[in-house]
Coordinates of C-alpha atoms in Angstrom, one line a residue:
X36 CA 25.6 -115.2 13.3
X37 CA 24.2 -112.5 15.3
X38 CA 23.3 -114.4 18.8
X39 CA 19.1 -114.2 19.3
X40 CA 18.5 -112.6 22.7
X41 CA 16.2 -114.3 25.2
X42 CA 13.3 -112.4 27.1
X43 CA 15.0 -113.5 30.2
X44 CA 18.4 -111.7 29.0
X45 CA 16.6 -108.4 28.1
X46 CA 14.4 -108.6 31.9
X47 CA 18.0 -108.9 33.3
X48 CA 20.1 -105.8 31.4
X49 CA 16.6 -103.8 32.0
X50 CA 16.4 -104.4 35.4
X51 CA 20.2 -104.0 35.9
X52 CA 20.4 -101.0 33.4
X53 CA 23.3 -103.1 31.6
X54 CA 21.9 -101.1 28.2
X55 CA 22.5 -97.8 29.4
X56 CA 25.9 -95.6 29.2
X57 CA 28.5 -96.4 31.7
X58 CA 27.9 -93.4 33.4
X59 CA 24.1 -93.4 34.0
X60 CA 24.5 -96.7 35.3
X61 CA 26.0 -95.7 38.0
X62 CA 23.8 -93.1 38.6
X63 CA 21.0 -95.6 38.0
X64 CA 22.1 -97.4 41.1
X65 CA 23.5 -94.7 42.6
X66 CA 19.6 -94.3 42.8
X67 CA 18.6 -97.4 43.1
X68 CA 21.0 -97.8 46.4
X69 CA 18.9 -94.7 47.3
X70 CA 14.9 -96.2 46.6
X71 CA 16.4 -99.5 49.2
X72 CA 17.8 -97.1 51.7
X73 CA 14.5 -95.5 51.5
X74 CA 12.4 -98.5 51.8
X75 CA 14.4 -99.6 54.5
X76 CA 14.4 -96.2 56.5
X77 CA 10.3 -96.5 56.2
X78 CA 10.2 -99.3 57.2
X79 CA 12.5 -98.3 60.0
X80 CA 11.0 -95.3 60.7
X81 CA 7.6 -97.0 60.9
X82 CA 7.8 -99.6 62.9
X83 CA 9.5 -97.9 65.8
X84 CA 6.8 -94.8 65.6
X85 CA 4.3 -98.2 65.9
X86 CA 6.2 -99.5 68.6
X87 CA 6.7 -96.4 70.2
X88 CA 3.1 -96.0 69.8
X89 CA 2.0 -99.5 71.8
X90 CA 4.8 -98.8 74.4
X91 CA 3.7 -95.3 75.1
X92 CA 0.2 -96.8 75.0
X93 CA 1.6 -99.0 78.2
X94 CA 3.4 -96.5 80.0
X95 CA 1.5 -93.4 79.2
X96 CA -2.0 -95.9 79.4
X97 CA -1.6 -98.8 81.5
X98 CA 1.3 -99.2 84.0
X99 CA 0.3 -95.9 85.9
X100 CA -3.6 -96.7 86.1
X101 CA -2.6 -99.8 87.1
X102 CA 0.3 -98.1 89.7
X103 CA -2.4 -96.2 91.0
X104 CA -4.6 -99.1 91.1
X105 CA -2.2 -100.6 93.6
X106 CA -1.4 -97.8 95.4
X107 CA -5.2 -97.5 96.2
X108 CA -5.2 -101.1 97.6
X109 CA -2.5 -100.7 99.6
X110 CA -3.8 -97.5 100.9
X111 CA -7.3 -99.2 101.4
X112 CA -5.5 -102.6 102.9
X113 CA -4.2 -99.4 105.5
X114 CA -6.8 -97.9 106.4
X115 CA -8.6 -101.0 107.6
X116 CA -5.5 -101.9 109.5
X117 CA -6.0 -98.8 111.2
X118 CA -9.9 -99.3 111.6
X119 CA -9.1 -103.0 113.2
X120 CA -6.9 -100.8 115.6
X121 CA -9.1 -98.3 116.5
X122 CA -11.8 -100.1 117.3
X123 CA -9.5 -101.9 119.4
X124 CA -7.8 -99.9 121.6
X125 CA -9.8 -98.0 124.2
X126 CA -6.6 -95.9 125.0
X127 CA -7.2 -92.4 123.3
X128 CA -3.6 -92.0 122.1
X129 CA -3.3 -95.2 120.3
X130 CA -7.1 -94.4 119.0
X131 CA -6.7 -90.7 117.9
X132 CA -2.9 -92.2 116.2
X133 CA -4.9 -94.6 114.1
X134 CA -7.3 -91.9 112.9
X135 CA -4.2 -89.4 111.6
X136 CA -3.3 -92.3 109.9
X137 CA -6.2 -93.2 108.6
X138 CA -7.4 -89.9 107.7
X139 CA -4.0 -89.0 105.7
X140 CA -5.1 -92.6 103.8
X141 CA -7.9 -91.7 103.1
X142 CA -7.2 -87.9 101.5
X143 CA -3.9 -89.5 99.5
X144 CA -6.8 -92.6 97.7
X145 CA -9.1 -89.1 97.5
X146 CA -6.2 -87.2 95.6
X147 CA -5.3 -90.2 93.6
X148 CA -8.8 -91.0 92.5
X149 CA -9.3 -87.5 91.5
X150 CA -6.0 -87.8 89.3
X151 CA -7.0 -90.9 87.3
X152 CA -10.2 -88.5 86.9
X153 CA -7.9 -85.4 85.6
X154 CA -4.9 -86.6 84.6
X155 CA -2.2 -84.9 85.7
X156 CA 1.7 -85.4 88.0
X157 CA 0.7 -87.8 91.0
X158 CA 3.6 -87.2 93.7
X159 CA 4.1 -90.2 96.1
X160 CA 5.9 -89.1 99.2
X161 CA 6.8 -91.4 102.1
X162 CA 4.5 -90.2 105.0
X163 CA 7.3 -91.2 107.7
X164 CA 10.1 -88.9 106.9
X165 CA 8.5 -87.0 103.6
X166 CA 10.7 -87.9 101.1
X167 CA 9.4 -88.1 97.0
X168 CA 8.9 -92.2 96.5
X169 CA 8.0 -91.5 92.4
X170 CA 6.1 -89.4 90.1
X171 CA 3.4 -90.4 87.9
X172 CA 1.8 -88.7 84.7
X173 CA -1.9 -90.2 84.7
X174 CA -3.6 -89.6 81.2
X175 CA -6.5 -88.1 81.2
X176 CA -9.6 -91.3 80.8
X177 CA -12.4 -89.6 79.6
X178 CA -12.4 -91.1 76.9
X179 CA -12.1 -94.5 78.7
X180 CA -15.5 -96.0 79.2
X181 CA -14.2 -98.3 81.8
X182 CA -11.5 -96.7 83.0
X183 CA -14.4 -94.0 83.6
X184 CA -16.8 -96.8 85.1
X185 CA -14.0 -97.8 88.2
X186 CA -13.8 -94.0 88.8
X187 CA -17.9 -93.9 89.0
X188 CA -18.5 -96.7 91.4
X189 CA -14.9 -96.5 93.7
X190 CA -15.5 -92.5 93.6
X191 CA -19.7 -93.3 94.8
X192 CA -18.0 -96.8 97.3
X193 CA -15.7 -93.9 98.7
X194 CA -18.4 -92.1 99.1
X195 CA -19.8 -94.4 100.9
X196 CA -16.6 -95.0 102.9
X197 CA -15.1 -91.9 104.4
X198 CA -19.1 -90.8 105.8
X199 CA -19.1 -94.5 107.7
X200 CA -15.1 -93.7 109.0
X201 CA -16.1 -90.6 110.9
X202 CA -19.1 -91.8 112.1
X203 CA -16.8 -94.6 113.5
X204 CA -14.1 -92.4 114.5
X205 CA -17.0 -90.2 116.2
X206 CA -18.6 -93.0 118.2
X207 CA -15.3 -94.1 119.5
X208 CA -14.0 -91.4 120.0
X209 CA -17.4 -90.6 122.5
X210 CA -16.8 -94.3 123.5
X211 CA -13.9 -94.0 124.8
X212 CA -14.7 -90.3 126.5
X213 CA -18.1 -91.7 127.9
X214 CA -17.1 -95.5 128.8
X215 CA -20.6 -95.8 127.7
X216 CA -21.1 -99.8 127.1
X217 CA -24.1 -99.0 124.9
X218 CA -21.9 -97.8 122.1
X219 CA -20.1 -100.9 121.3
X220 CA -22.7 -102.7 119.5
X221 CA -23.1 -99.4 117.2
X222 CA -19.4 -98.9 117.2
X223 CA -18.9 -103.2 115.6
X224 CA -22.1 -102.7 113.4
X225 CA -20.3 -99.9 111.8
X226 CA -16.8 -101.2 112.1
X227 CA -18.2 -104.5 109.7
X228 CA -20.0 -102.4 107.3
X229 CA -17.0 -100.6 107.0
X230 CA -14.7 -103.6 106.8
X231 CA -17.0 -104.7 104.1
X232 CA -17.1 -101.2 102.0
X233 CA -13.5 -101.7 102.1
X234 CA -13.5 -105.4 100.9
X235 CA -15.2 -103.9 98.4
X236 CA -13.2 -100.8 97.6
X237 CA -10.3 -103.4 97.2
X238 CA -11.7 -105.9 95.2
X239 CA -13.2 -103.5 93.1
X240 CA -9.1 -101.7 92.5
X241 CA -8.0 -105.2 92.1
X242 CA -10.5 -105.4 88.9
X243 CA -9.1 -102.2 87.7
X244 CA -5.0 -102.9 88.3
X245 CA -6.4 -106.7 86.8
X246 CA -8.0 -105.2 83.7
X247 CA -5.1 -103.1 82.9
X248 CA -2.8 -105.6 83.7
X249 CA -3.9 -107.6 81.5
X250 CA -3.9 -104.4 78.8
X251 CA -0.4 -104.3 79.6
X252 CA 0.4 -108.6 78.5
X253 CA -1.8 -107.9 75.6
X254 CA 0.1 -105.1 74.3
X255 CA 3.4 -106.7 75.4
X256 CA 2.2 -109.8 72.6
X257 CA 1.3 -106.9 70.4
X258 CA 4.9 -105.0 70.7
X259 CA 6.9 -108.7 70.7
X260 CA 4.4 -109.3 67.8
X261 CA 5.2 -106.4 65.7
X262 CA 9.2 -106.7 67.1
X263 CA 9.3 -109.7 65.3
X264 CA 8.0 -108.8 62.3
X265 CA 9.8 -105.7 61.9
X266 CA 12.5 -107.6 62.2
X267 CA 11.3 -109.8 60.3
X268 CA 10.5 -107.2 57.5
X269 CA 14.0 -105.4 57.7
X270 CA 15.3 -108.6 57.1
X271 CA 13.9 -109.3 54.6
X272 CA 13.8 -106.1 52.4
X273 CA 17.9 -105.9 53.7
X274 CA 18.3 -110.1 52.6
X275 CA 16.5 -108.5 48.9
X276 CA 18.8 -105.2 49.3
X277 CA 21.5 -107.2 50.2
X278 CA 20.9 -110.3 47.2
X279 CA 20.5 -107.2 44.9
X280 CA 23.3 -105.5 45.2
X281 CA 25.1 -108.5 44.9
X282 CA 23.7 -109.2 41.8
X283 CA 23.7 -105.5 40.5
X284 CA 27.3 -105.9 41.1
X285 CA 28.2 -109.0 39.5
X286 CA 26.2 -108.4 36.6
X287 CA 27.5 -105.1 36.1
X288 CA 31.2 -106.9 36.5
X289 CA 30.3 -109.2 33.9
X290 CA 29.0 -106.8 31.8
X291 CA 32.2 -104.6 31.9
X292 CA 34.7 -106.9 32.6
X293 CA 33.4 -110.0 30.7
X294 CA 33.4 -107.9 27.3
X295 CA 36.3 -106.0 28.2
X296 CA 38.3 -109.2 28.4
X297 CA 36.8 -110.4 24.8
X298 CA 37.5 -107.0 23.4
X299 CA 41.5 -107.5 25.3
X300 CA 42.3 -110.6 24.2
X301 CA 40.5 -109.6 20.8
X302 CA 43.2 -107.3 20.3
X303 CA 46.0 -109.5 21.8
X304 CA 45.1 -111.9 18.5
X305 CA 44.3 -109.4 15.9
X306 CA 48.3 -108.0 17.5
X307 CA 49.4 -111.3 17.5
X308 CA 48.3 -111.5 13.6
X309 CA 46.6 -115.3 14.7
X310 CA 43.3 -114.3 14.0
X311 CA 42.0 -116.1 10.4
X312 CA 40.6 -112.7 8.9
X313 CA 39.1 -114.6 6.2
X314 CA 36.7 -115.4 8.7
X315 CA 36.4 -112.5 9.9
X316 CA 36.0 -113.3 13.5
X317 CA 33.7 -110.9 15.3
X318 CA 33.1 -110.0 19.4
X319 CA 29.3 -111.4 20.0
X320 CA 28.8 -108.2 22.2
X321 CA 25.5 -106.5 21.7
X322 CA 25.3 -104.3 24.4
X323 CA 24.1 -100.2 23.8
X324 CA 26.5 -98.7 26.0
X325 CA 30.0 -98.0 25.7
X326 CA 31.5 -100.9 25.5
X327 CA 28.7 -102.0 23.2
X328 CA 30.2 -99.2 20.8
X329 CA 34.0 -99.7 21.6
X330 CA 32.7 -103.8 20.7
X331 CA 31.2 -102.6 17.5
X332 CA 34.2 -99.9 16.7
X333 CA 36.1 -103.3 17.3
X334 CA 33.9 -105.1 15.2
X335 CA 34.0 -102.5 12.2
X336 CA 38.0 -102.7 12.3
X337 CA 38.5 -107.0 11.9
X338 CA 35.6 -106.3 9.5
X339 CA 38.5 -103.1 7.7
X340 CA 40.7 -105.3 8.0
X341 CA 39.2 -108.6 6.7
X342 CA 37.8 -106.7 3.5
X343 CA 41.9 -104.5 3.2
X344 CA 43.3 -108.1 3.4
X345 CA 40.9 -110.0 0.9
X346 CA 41.1 -106.5 -1.3
X347 CA 44.7 -106.9 -1.4
X348 CA 44.7 -110.9 -2.2
X349 CA 42.6 -110.2 -5.0
X350 CA 44.8 -107.5 -6.8
X351 CA 48.0 -109.4 -6.4
X352 CA 45.9 -111.9 -7.5
X353 CA 45.0 -109.5 -11.2
X354 CA 46.9 -110.0 -14.0
X355 CA 46.0 -106.7 -15.4
X356 CA 46.6 -103.0 -14.2
X357 CA 43.0 -102.3 -15.4
X358 CA 41.8 -105.0 -13.2
X359 CA 43.3 -103.0 -10.2
X360 CA 42.2 -99.9 -11.2
X361 CA 38.7 -101.4 -11.3
X362 CA 38.3 -103.2 -8.1
X363 CA 40.4 -100.0 -6.5
X364 CA 37.2 -97.9 -7.9
X365 CA 34.7 -100.3 -7.0
X366 CA 35.9 -100.4 -2.7
X367 CA 35.9 -95.8 -4.1
X368 CA 31.8 -96.5 -4.7
X369 CA 31.0 -99.1 -1.7
X370 CA 33.2 -96.4 0.6
X371 CA 30.2 -93.8 -0.4
X372 CA 33.0 -92.3 -2.9
X373 CA 31.2 -92.5 -6.0
X374 CA 32.5 -90.0 -7.5
X375 CA 35.8 -90.4 -8.4
X376 CA 39.0 -90.4 -11.7
X377 CA 42.1 -92.1 -11.6
X378 CA 45.2 -90.8 -12.8
X379 CA 48.3 -92.5 -14.0
X380 CA 51.9 -90.7 -14.1
X381 CA 54.0 -91.5 -17.3
X382 CA 56.6 -89.9 -18.6
X383 CA 55.4 -86.5 -17.4
X384 CA 52.5 -86.9 -18.2
X385 CA 49.1 -87.3 -16.0
X386 CA 47.2 -90.5 -18.2
X387 CA 43.8 -91.0 -16.6
X388 CA 43.1 -95.3 -16.2
X389 CA 40.4 -97.3 -15.8
X390 CA 37.5 -95.1 -17.5
X391 CA 36.7 -97.8 -19.2
X392 CA 35.1 -99.2 -15.4
X393 CA 34.7 -95.3 -14.3
X394 CA 32.9 -94.4 -17.6
X395 CA 33.9 -90.6 -17.2
X396 CA 35.5 -89.5 -20.3
X397 CA 36.0 -85.7 -19.0
X398 CA 38.5 -84.9 -17.2
X399 CA 38.1 -81.4 -14.2
X400 CA 41.5 -80.0 -14.7
X401 CA 42.7 -77.7 -17.3
X402 CA 44.1 -80.2 -20.1
X403 CA 47.1 -78.6 -19.6
X404 CA 48.3 -81.5 -16.8
X405 CA 47.8 -84.1 -19.2
X406 CA 50.9 -83.1 -21.1
X407 CA 52.6 -81.7 -18.0
X408 CA 51.9 -83.9 -14.7
X409 CA 53.8 -81.4 -13.0
X410 CA 51.0 -78.5 -12.6
X411 CA 48.8 -80.7 -10.8
X412 CA 49.5 -79.5 -7.2
X413 CA 48.7 -82.6 -5.4
X414 CA 51.4 -84.5 -8.0
X415 CA 54.2 -81.5 -7.5
X416 CA 53.9 -81.5 -3.8
X417 CA 53.1 -85.2 -2.9
X418 CA 50.3 -83.9 -0.6
X419 CA 46.5 -84.2 -0.1
X420 CA 44.6 -81.2 -1.5
X421 CA 41.6 -80.9 -0.2
X422 CA 39.1 -77.6 -1.6
X423 CA 37.1 -78.3 1.9
X424 CA 40.8 -77.6 3.7
X425 CA 40.9 -74.1 1.3
X426 CA 38.7 -73.3 -1.3
X427 CA 40.2 -72.5 -5.0
X428 CA 43.2 -74.5 -3.8
X429 CA 44.0 -76.3 -7.5
X430 CA 44.4 -73.4 -10.2
X431 CA 44.0 -76.2 -12.8
X432 CA 41.0 -76.8 -11.4
X433 CA 38.1 -75.8 -13.6
X434 CA 36.2 -73.3 -11.3
X435 CA 32.9 -74.1 -13.5
X436 CA 32.8 -77.8 -12.9
X437 CA 30.6 -76.9 -9.6
X438 CA 32.4 -79.5 -6.9
X439 CA 34.6 -80.3 -4.2
X440 CA 37.6 -82.0 -4.9
X441 CA 40.1 -84.3 -2.7
X442 CA 43.0 -85.5 -4.5
X443 CA 45.5 -88.0 -3.1
X444 CA 48.4 -88.7 -4.2
X445 CA 49.5 -92.4 -4.9
X446 CA 53.5 -92.3 -3.8
X447 CA 55.5 -95.5 -5.4
X448 CA 58.9 -96.0 -3.8
X449 CA 59.6 -92.2 -3.6
X450 CA 57.9 -90.8 -5.8
X451 CA 54.2 -89.2 -6.5
X452 CA 53.0 -92.4 -8.9
X453 CA 49.3 -91.1 -9.6
X454 CA 46.6 -89.0 -8.3
X455 CA 43.2 -90.2 -7.4
X456 CA 41.0 -86.8 -7.7
X457 CA 37.9 -88.0 -5.2
X458 CA 34.9 -84.9 -6.4
X459 CA 31.7 -84.4 -4.2
X460 CA 28.5 -82.0 -5.4
X461 CA 28.9 -78.0 -3.7
X462 CA 26.6 -76.6 -2.1
X463 CA 25.6 -79.0 0.4
X464 CA 25.8 -79.2 4.0
X465 CA 28.5 -82.0 4.9
X466 CA 29.7 -83.5 7.6
X467 CA 33.8 -83.1 7.9
X468 CA 34.6 -86.4 10.1
X469 CA 32.4 -88.5 7.5
X470 CA 34.0 -87.0 4.9
X471 CA 37.4 -87.3 6.2
X472 CA 36.6 -90.7 7.3
X473 CA 35.7 -92.0 4.3
X474 CA 39.1 -90.2 2.7
X475 CA 40.8 -91.8 5.4
X476 CA 39.4 -95.7 4.6
X477 CA 40.3 -94.9 0.9
X478 CA 43.4 -93.9 1.2
X479 CA 43.9 -97.3 3.5
X480 CA 42.8 -98.8 -0.2
X481 CA 45.0 -97.2 -2.1
X482 CA 47.8 -98.0 0.4
X483 CA 47.5 -101.2 0.4
X484 CA 47.2 -101.1 -4.0
X485 CA 50.5 -99.1 -4.3
X486 CA 53.1 -101.9 -3.8
X487 CA 50.8 -104.2 -6.5
X488 CA 50.4 -101.4 -8.4
X489 CA 54.2 -100.6 -8.6
X490 CA 54.9 -104.2 -8.8
X491 CA 52.9 -104.9 -12.3
X492 CA 53.8 -101.2 -13.7
X493 CA 57.5 -102.9 -13.0
X494 CA 56.5 -106.2 -14.9
X495 CA 54.5 -104.3 -17.1
X496 CA 58.1 -102.1 -18.1
X497 CA 60.4 -105.5 -18.0
X498 CA 57.8 -106.9 -20.2
X499 CA 57.9 -104.5 -22.6
X500 CA 61.2 -104.3 -22.4
X501 CA 61.5 -108.3 -23.7
X502 CA 59.4 -107.4 -26.8
X503 CA 61.0 -103.5 -27.7
X504 CA 63.5 -103.1 -30.0
X505 CA 65.3 -100.9 -27.7
X506 CA 66.2 -99.0 -31.3
X507 CA 62.8 -97.9 -32.4
X508 CA 60.9 -98.5 -29.8
X509 CA 58.9 -100.7 -32.2
X510 CA 57.9 -104.3 -30.7
X511 CA 59.9 -107.6 -31.4
X512 CA 59.4 -110.6 -33.4
X513 CA 58.6 -112.2 -29.4
X514 CA 55.0 -109.5 -29.5
X515 CA 53.6 -111.9 -31.9
X516 CA 55.4 -115.4 -29.7
X517 CA 53.6 -114.2 -26.8
X518 CA 50.0 -112.6 -28.4
X519 CA 49.9 -114.0 -32.0
X520 CA 47.0 -116.5 -30.7
X521 CA 45.3 -114.0 -29.0
X522 CA 45.3 -111.3 -32.2
X523 CA 44.2 -114.7 -34.2
X524 CA 41.3 -115.9 -32.1
X525 CA 40.1 -112.1 -32.4
X526 CA 39.7 -111.1 -35.6
X527 CA 38.2 -115.0 -36.2
X528 CA 35.4 -114.3 -33.2
X529 CA 35.5 -110.5 -35.1
X530 CA 35.0 -112.5 -38.4
X531 CA 37.1 -109.6 -39.6
X532 CA 40.6 -109.7 -41.6
X533 CA 44.1 -109.2 -40.7
X534 CA 46.7 -107.1 -43.7
X535 CA 50.0 -108.2 -42.9
X536 CA 52.5 -106.2 -44.7
X537 CA 56.2 -106.9 -44.6
X538 CA 58.6 -103.7 -45.2
X539 CA 61.9 -104.0 -45.9
X540 CA 64.4 -101.0 -46.6
X541 CA 65.8 -101.3 -50.4
X542 CA 70.1 -100.8 -50.5
X543 CA 69.6 -100.7 -46.5
X544 CA 73.9 -102.3 -46.5
X545 CA 75.1 -99.6 -48.8
X546 CA 73.7 -96.9 -45.9
X547 CA 75.8 -99.2 -43.3
X548 CA 78.5 -99.7 -45.6
X549 CA 78.7 -95.9 -46.4
X550 CA 77.6 -93.7 -43.2
X551 CA 78.3 -95.9 -40.9
X552 CA 76.0 -98.0 -38.6
X553 CA 75.2 -95.1 -36.3
X554 CA 73.4 -93.3 -39.4
X555 CA 72.2 -97.1 -40.5
X556 CA 70.2 -96.5 -36.9
X557 CA 69.3 -93.5 -37.4
X558 CA 67.9 -94.4 -40.5
X559 CA 66.0 -97.5 -38.9
X560 CA 64.6 -94.7 -36.3
X561 CA 63.3 -92.6 -38.4
X562 CA 61.7 -95.3 -40.2
X563 CA 59.7 -96.7 -37.4
X564 CA 58.9 -92.7 -36.8
X565 CA 57.0 -92.8 -40.5
X566 CA 55.7 -96.1 -39.9
X567 CA 53.7 -95.8 -37.2
X568 CA 52.6 -92.5 -38.1
X569 CA 50.9 -93.8 -41.0
X570 CA 48.4 -96.6 -39.7
X571 CA 46.8 -96.4 -37.3
X572 CA 46.9 -96.5 -33.3
X573 CA 44.8 -100.4 -32.8
X574 CA 47.5 -101.2 -36.1
X575 CA 50.7 -102.8 -34.7
X576 CA 54.5 -102.2 -35.9
X577 CA 57.3 -104.5 -35.3
X578 CA 60.6 -105.0 -36.2
X579 CA 60.7 -108.3 -38.2
X580 CA 64.4 -108.3 -38.1
X581 CA 67.7 -105.7 -39.4
X582 CA 65.4 -103.6 -42.0
X583 CA 62.7 -105.8 -42.0
X584 CA 59.4 -103.9 -40.4
X585 CA 56.2 -106.2 -40.2
X586 CA 52.7 -104.3 -39.6
X587 CA 49.4 -106.1 -38.9
X588 CA 46.9 -104.0 -40.1
X589 CA 43.5 -104.7 -37.7
X590 CA 40.1 -105.3 -38.6
X591 CA 40.8 -103.5 -42.6
X592 CA 38.0 -103.8 -45.2
X593 CA 38.7 -105.3 -49.0
X594 CA 40.9 -103.4 -51.3
X595 CA 41.9 -101.2 -47.7
X596 CA 45.3 -102.9 -46.9
X597 CA 47.1 -102.1 -50.3
X598 CA 45.9 -98.4 -50.5
X599 CA 47.6 -98.7 -46.7
X600 CA 50.9 -100.1 -48.2
X601 CA 50.8 -97.8 -51.1
X602 CA 50.3 -94.7 -48.4
X603 CA 53.7 -96.5 -46.6
X604 CA 55.6 -97.0 -49.1
X605 CA 55.7 -93.7 -50.4
X606 CA 56.3 -92.0 -47.1
X607 CA 59.2 -93.8 -47.3
X608 CA 60.0 -92.1 -50.6
X609 CA 59.1 -88.7 -48.7
X610 CA 61.4 -89.7 -45.3
X611 CA 65.1 -87.3 -45.1
X612 CA 67.6 -88.3 -43.0
X613 CA 70.0 -86.0 -42.2
X614 CA 74.0 -86.8 -42.4
X615 CA 77.2 -85.2 -42.2
X616 CA 77.4 -84.4 -46.1
X617 CA 73.3 -83.7 -47.1
X618 CA 70.0 -85.5 -46.8
X619 CA 70.0 -88.9 -47.4
X620 CA 66.7 -90.7 -48.9
X621 CA 65.7 -94.4 -48.9
X622 CA 63.3 -96.3 -50.8
X623 CA 61.1 -99.6 -49.5
X624 CA 59.5 -102.0 -50.7
X625 CA 56.4 -104.1 -49.3
X626 CA 55.5 -107.6 -49.0
X627 CA 51.0 -108.2 -48.5
X628 CA 48.9 -110.9 -47.8
X629 CA 45.7 -110.5 -46.0
X630 CA 44.7 -113.1 -42.9
X631 CA 42.8 -115.6 -43.1
X632 CA 41.8 -114.3 -46.5
X633 CA 45.2 -116.1 -48.1
X634 CA 45.0 -118.9 -45.4
X635 CA 43.5 -120.2 -42.1
X636 CA 47.3 -120.2 -40.8
X637 CA 48.9 -116.2 -39.1
X638 CA 52.4 -117.7 -39.8
X639 CA 51.9 -119.0 -43.6
X640 CA 50.2 -115.6 -44.1
X641 CA 52.9 -114.0 -43.0
X642 CA 55.3 -116.4 -45.3
X643 CA 52.6 -115.3 -47.9
X644 CA 54.0 -111.8 -46.9
X645 CA 57.6 -112.2 -47.1
X646 CA 57.6 -113.6 -50.6
X647 CA 55.7 -111.3 -51.8
X648 CA 58.3 -108.6 -50.2
X649 CA 60.5 -111.5 -52.4
X650 CA 58.4 -110.6 -55.4
X651 CA 58.9 -106.7 -55.1
X652 CA 62.2 -106.3 -54.8
X653 CA 62.9 -109.1 -57.2
X654 CA 60.5 -106.9 -59.8
X655 CA 62.2 -103.7 -59.2
X656 CA 62.0 -102.6 -55.4
X657 CA 59.8 -99.5 -54.3
X658 CA 56.9 -100.9 -55.0
X659 CA 54.2 -102.9 -53.2
X660 CA 53.6 -106.6 -54.1
X661 CA 49.8 -108.5 -52.9
X662 CA 50.4 -111.8 -52.5
X663 CA 49.0 -114.3 -55.4
X664 CA 49.0 -118.6 -55.1
X665 CA 51.2 -118.6 -58.1
X666 CA 53.6 -117.2 -56.0
X667 CA 53.5 -119.5 -53.3
X668 CA 55.2 -122.8 -54.7
X669 CA 56.6 -125.1 -51.4
X670 CA 54.3 -128.2 -50.3
X671 CA 53.7 -127.1 -46.7
X672 CA 54.9 -124.0 -44.1

């Protein structure tokens, strides 16, 4: 019974490409892997680009600005120290050194601020050795409002610092050179104001640095969060991909290996003859790929074997050859070969058989093949003859029939025992492989039936030898014992009459005594021919014993038996048998009765015919005597 496929199974088959051809399935797997590779690559690239953007934002926008702010703070602190040194010394040399260092540092601060405003590379050197400490790339801050505000505020403050510093330097220089005590207070006041400005500038720079440090920390968290998210997404994608790959591989393996194992097991069972073909075991495989096709073909093979096995068993149990030919013909029709004729080879003749079930009365070959079977090309060569392979291949086939023909010989033993002719209309487009497939299967049925046909023909031959007289070829008394009841039942069913003629040659013993038994046998054989030719083919002629013959006239009308008996008597009288000294002529006596007109007992009617024969002989021979009840003296049969 077909298994109902659930929607889940259909969905799994769809997503795993189960119903695709195997080559297409692997191509689909390849593109599926490429798809997931692209998905993972896109996720990876997107993650890397986004992380790189965050890192660049930290490296380019945050860290350099914070580092510059720190450098500015350190320079401002150093300038503050230089200012303190300058205020606290009265020596011109020390003052000049402090002023020189402060000038350099104020110049560096100005360079830093200009770089923050305009962007570019900032080279930081040690003032002691002149070595390059580091190079920073500063991004233009024109788009950042906080950076612009810092530069604006710091620049304004720094300008005041430079002005106050210059005033302080000028006053300090004059104070050292002139030793004027009146400059001390202005210096202290200016020093406090400059110190406050430097402190404010340092605070402003610290605030700027802290803001960038905060941005740095936030971006660092973003990087960590996004990195974790990216790794999570990649992990999920890789897990899903791995699970899908495992699922696809396992499902594909099961879809391929399991059905193949089932097919292999089924083939092993078939090979070992274990499978019970009567149950027609078939594989429940409903794939639409090559494996499904293989399973379908194997199921077809099992069905074919089952059908062939059933066909063989049925025809073996059939009673007659007619039944075998009938079933063989029905098998042809089921195969899509409805037009066919079955010929049987018998005594160098081709005889159409099974006409009662084929419905065919007209053959398509020249009628000469019916009397000379060797004219049939298929019978003579024992090969399949096909007009598809070579038009007009057989000259015995009548071209006016307008049919393609394929003649398949039935090889029985070592010779051709029959020919089956398949007919197909001309002027049609045929799929030769389909036609060949049908003929191949038809030949399988023919092969399976040949041994049954051979056996039944042999049985018929043996049966004929048992019920036929070897000398005359006529039936013997055994026919009546085997078929008498069926003959009687048929007559009674049809409500007809049997004419029973008991025929005996007059003075036959003189022939044997005068000419010998060989001539006697020749006379009997000639008489058998005369008797058969004098009646219909449906009538039965039996050698009843010695020179006595029983003729059963089937379904005769009233008075017809007597006319036929007179005809037979006359033909016997005209019969001539050549002997060494001339021609031998004989006469015959005939006794006649009718069943069931004379009696309702078949064997009693035969006895009545025998009694009538006795009266024919007693009344002068060479005559026909119809039975009359006055002739019967017995009390019972």
